[in-house]
Short mmCIF file of C-alpha atoms in Angstrom, two decimals:
data_model
loop_
_atom_site.label_atom_id
_atom_site.label_comp_id
_atom_site.label_asym_id
_atom_site.label_seq_id
_atom_site.Cartn_x
_atom_site.Cartn_y
_atom_site.Cartn_z
CA MET K 860 26.73 -38.87 68.87
CA ALA K 861 27.72 -39.18 65.24
CA GLU K 862 27.20 -42.96 65.33
CA GLY K 863 23.68 -42.45 66.70
CA LEU K 864 22.85 -40.05 63.92
CA ALA K 865 24.25 -42.38 61.30
CA THR K 866 22.25 -45.36 62.58
CA GLN K 867 18.99 -43.42 62.59
CA GLY K 868 18.89 -43.64 58.80
CA GLN K 869 19.77 -40.05 57.96
CA ARG K 870 21.61 -39.66 54.70
CA GLY K 871 24.40 -37.31 55.62
CA GLN K 872 28.14 -37.21 55.44
CA LEU K 873 30.45 -36.94 58.40
CA ASP K 874 32.84 -34.08 58.02
CA GLY K 875 35.67 -33.52 60.49
CA ARG K 876 35.28 -29.78 60.94
CA HIS K 877 31.60 -29.18 60.29
CA GLY K 878 29.98 -32.21 61.85
CA LEU K 879 27.12 -33.80 59.95
CA ARG K 880 26.26 -32.44 56.51
CA THR K 881 22.83 -33.36 55.33
CA PRO K 882 21.65 -33.08 51.73
CA TRP K 883 19.85 -29.86 50.93
CA GLY K 884 16.91 -31.57 49.29
CA SER K 885 15.94 -33.26 46.10
CA LEU K 886 15.34 -31.94 42.63
CA LEU K 887 13.72 -34.20 40.04
CA GLY K 888 14.43 -37.22 42.22
CA GLU K 889 18.15 -36.47 42.66
CA THR K 890 19.57 -35.38 45.99
CA VAL K 891 21.25 -32.01 45.96
CA ASP K 892 24.10 -31.61 48.43
CA TRP K 893 24.75 -28.33 50.20
CA SER K 894 27.87 -26.54 49.03
CA PRO K 895 29.43 -23.31 50.34
CA MET K 896 29.66 -21.95 46.78
CA ALA K 897 28.31 -22.67 43.35
CA GLU K 898 29.34 -21.62 39.88
CA TYR K 899 26.56 -20.67 37.51
CA LEU K 900 27.21 -19.31 34.01
CA GLY K 901 30.77 -18.37 34.95
CA VAL K 902 29.83 -16.49 38.12
CA THR K 903 30.92 -18.00 41.44
CA ILE K 904 28.20 -17.42 44.02
CA ASP K 905 29.20 -17.93 47.64
CA ARG K 906 27.05 -18.63 50.67
CA GLY K 907 26.86 -15.05 51.95
CA LEU K 908 26.56 -13.45 48.49
CA SER K 909 29.69 -11.41 49.19
CA MET K 910 31.16 -12.44 45.81
CA ARG K 911 34.69 -12.56 47.29
CA THR K 912 35.53 -15.80 45.52
CA HIS K 913 34.22 -14.51 42.22
CA VAL K 914 36.24 -11.28 42.48
CA ARG K 915 39.33 -13.34 43.32
CA ASN K 916 38.72 -15.51 40.22
CA VAL K 917 38.10 -12.49 38.00
CA VAL K 918 41.27 -10.75 39.20
CA ALA K 919 43.30 -13.92 38.58
CA GLN K 920 41.84 -14.28 35.08
CA SER K 921 42.51 -10.65 34.16
CA ARG K 922 46.04 -10.88 35.59
CA THR K 923 46.70 -13.92 33.40
CA THR K 924 45.19 -12.20 30.38
CA ARG K 925 47.33 -9.09 30.92
CA TYR K 926 50.41 -11.29 31.25
CA LEU K 927 49.66 -13.11 28.00
CA LEU K 928 48.89 -9.87 26.14
CA ARG K 929 51.73 -7.84 27.63
CA ALA K 930 53.80 -8.04 24.44
CA MET K 931 50.99 -6.41 22.45
CA LEU K 932 49.86 -3.94 25.11
CA ALA K 933 53.40 -2.63 25.67
CA SER K 934 54.33 -2.62 21.97
CA HIS K 935 54.51 0.24 19.50
CA LEU K 936 51.05 -0.48 18.10
CA PRO K 937 48.77 2.52 17.69
CA LEU K 938 47.14 3.59 20.94
CA ARG K 939 43.62 2.96 19.59
CA ALA K 940 44.55 -0.63 18.67
CA LYS K 941 45.94 -1.30 22.14
CA LEU K 942 42.82 0.14 23.76
CA ASP K 943 40.66 -2.08 21.56
CA ILE K 944 42.68 -5.12 22.61
CA TYR K 945 42.21 -4.10 26.25
CA LYS K 946 38.46 -3.71 25.76
CA MET K 947 38.13 -7.05 23.98
CA TYR K 948 40.16 -9.21 26.33
CA VAL K 949 40.85 -7.62 29.72
CA ARG K 950 37.73 -5.53 30.33
CA THR K 951 35.42 -8.33 29.23
CA ARG K 952 37.01 -10.57 31.87
CA LEU K 953 36.59 -7.88 34.52
CA THR K 954 32.97 -7.11 33.69
CA TYR K 955 31.49 -10.43 32.57
CA ALA K 956 27.92 -10.55 33.96
CA ALA K 957 28.79 -7.55 36.14
CA PRO K 958 25.25 -6.10 36.22
CA ALA K 959 24.26 -9.21 38.19
CA TRP K 960 27.04 -9.26 40.78
CA HIS K 961 28.69 -5.82 40.95
CA ALA K 962 26.23 -4.40 43.49
CA LEU K 963 27.08 -7.23 45.92
CA VAL K 964 30.85 -6.64 45.85
CA SER K 965 32.47 -4.85 48.79
CA GLU K 966 34.55 -1.71 48.35
CA THR K 967 37.73 -3.77 48.78
CA GLY K 968 36.69 -6.02 45.90
CA ARG K 969 35.90 -3.02 43.73
CA LYS K 970 39.34 -1.57 44.50
CA SER K 971 41.03 -4.76 43.35
CA LEU K 972 39.01 -4.66 40.11
CA ARG K 973 39.95 -1.00 39.60
CA ALA K 974 43.60 -1.87 40.27
CA GLN K 975 43.55 -4.40 37.42
CA GLN K 976 42.10 -1.76 35.12
CA SER K 977 44.75 0.77 36.18
CA LEU K 978 47.56 -1.72 35.64
CA ALA K 979 46.31 -2.40 32.11
CA HIS K 980 46.04 1.35 31.39
CA ARG K 981 49.56 1.91 32.71
CA THR K 982 50.91 -0.88 30.49
CA ILE K 983 49.12 0.52 27.43
CA SER K 984 50.33 4.09 27.96
CA ARG K 985 53.78 3.06 29.23
CA ALA K 986 53.48 5.77 31.85
CA PRO K 987 56.01 5.90 34.70
CA ARG K 988 55.06 5.30 38.31
CA PHE K 989 54.74 8.96 39.29
CA VAL K 990 51.80 9.59 36.92
CA ARG K 991 48.48 9.19 38.71
CA ASN K 992 45.96 6.59 37.55
CA GLN K 993 43.26 9.25 37.12
CA VAL K 994 45.51 11.20 34.74
CA ILE K 995 46.21 8.10 32.66
CA ALA K 996 42.51 7.17 32.45
CA ARG K 997 41.57 10.74 31.56
CA ASP K 998 44.21 10.98 28.84
CA LEU K 999 43.22 7.61 27.39
CA CYS K 1000 39.55 8.71 27.39
CA MET K 1001 38.59 5.54 29.24
CA GLU K 1002 35.65 5.41 31.59
CA SER K 1003 36.04 3.69 34.93
CA LEU K 1004 34.76 0.17 35.48
CA ASP K 1005 31.99 1.50 37.72
CA GLU K 1006 30.76 3.86 34.99
CA PHE K 1007 30.95 1.12 32.37
CA ILE K 1008 28.94 -1.30 34.51
CA ARG K 1009 26.43 1.41 35.40
CA ARG K 1010 25.95 2.06 31.68
CA GLN K 1011 25.47 -1.68 31.05
CA ILE K 1012 22.81 -1.83 33.76
CA GLY K 1013 21.02 1.14 32.22
CA CYS K 1014 21.07 -0.50 28.77
CA ALA K 1015 19.64 -3.70 30.21
CA ARG K 1016 16.80 -1.77 31.81
CA ALA K 1017 16.01 0.05 28.57
CA ASP K 1018 16.07 -3.19 26.57
CA GLY K 1019 13.70 -4.87 29.03
CA ALA K 1020 11.15 -2.07 28.88
CA ARG K 1021 7.64 -2.66 27.58
CA ALA K 1022 7.83 0.26 25.19
CA GLN K 1023 9.59 -1.01 22.09
CA HIS K 1024 10.83 2.43 21.12
CA LEU K 1025 13.19 2.30 24.14
CA TRP K 1026 14.90 -0.92 23.03
CA GLY K 1027 18.51 -0.49 21.95
CA ILE K 1028 18.77 3.07 23.25
CA GLU K 1029 21.72 3.90 25.47
CA PRO K 1030 20.61 5.87 28.53
CA SER K 1031 23.37 8.43 28.24
CA ILE K 1032 23.73 9.20 24.57
CA ARG K 1033 26.99 10.98 24.06
CA ALA K 1034 29.09 11.86 21.08
CA ARG K 1035 32.12 9.74 20.40
CA ARG K 1036 35.08 11.44 21.94
CA THR K 1037 37.89 12.31 19.60
CA THR K 1038 41.52 12.72 20.44
CA GLU K 1039 41.02 16.49 20.61
CA ALA K 1040 38.21 16.09 23.14
CA CYS K 1041 40.49 14.11 25.41
CA HIS K 1042 42.92 15.91 27.62
CA MET K 1043 46.02 14.65 25.84
CA THR K 1044 48.73 17.22 26.24
CA SER K 1045 52.33 17.27 25.18
CA TRP K 1046 53.59 16.76 28.72
CA THR K 1047 51.56 13.65 29.45
CA PHE K 1048 52.00 11.05 26.73
CA LYS K 1049 54.56 12.06 24.13
CA PRO K 1050 57.56 11.38 26.39
CA PHE K 1051 56.12 8.00 27.41
CA LEU K 1052 55.20 6.84 23.93
CA THR K 1053 58.58 7.70 22.42
CA ALA K 1054 60.59 6.14 25.23
CA GLY K 1055 62.12 2.78 24.25
#
């Protein structure tokens, strides 16, 4: 059967598992082959738009980034400096182009992204295992990844509006939280920050 198809002049490739793969079409005179996934601007798009491969890549990148920055994140630097390092390097890896792909990710993928954020927060605060992730995030005054991405989506909508007076306005304008506004108490962080 495969020989008959090949002799009929079709331009396809024989593949052991999938049978005959034919080119998808042509674009500007060049044939474009079908592929189960494509990478565009750093986002890996798979055939079913489940974004599993992209989430796997993002988790691997953030894991590597956390490993390389562990000496700084677990050091005795000021807490604000460590949070800024996290925001610059780890969170940007986790949320790169997230307004475009985050809605397509399954709950399992979102949990793995949240786990990377929690691991970074735990390293920054040097909290022991018995302290819950929600307590650490609350005491660090850090919003969750979902809230951060939701805020990014809202900013993109405001910047794309026709009315120019809406450009550059954050949808939820809030005052910058200070250390007093956070729920930092003596029993949460002081023992962890002074421990060697």
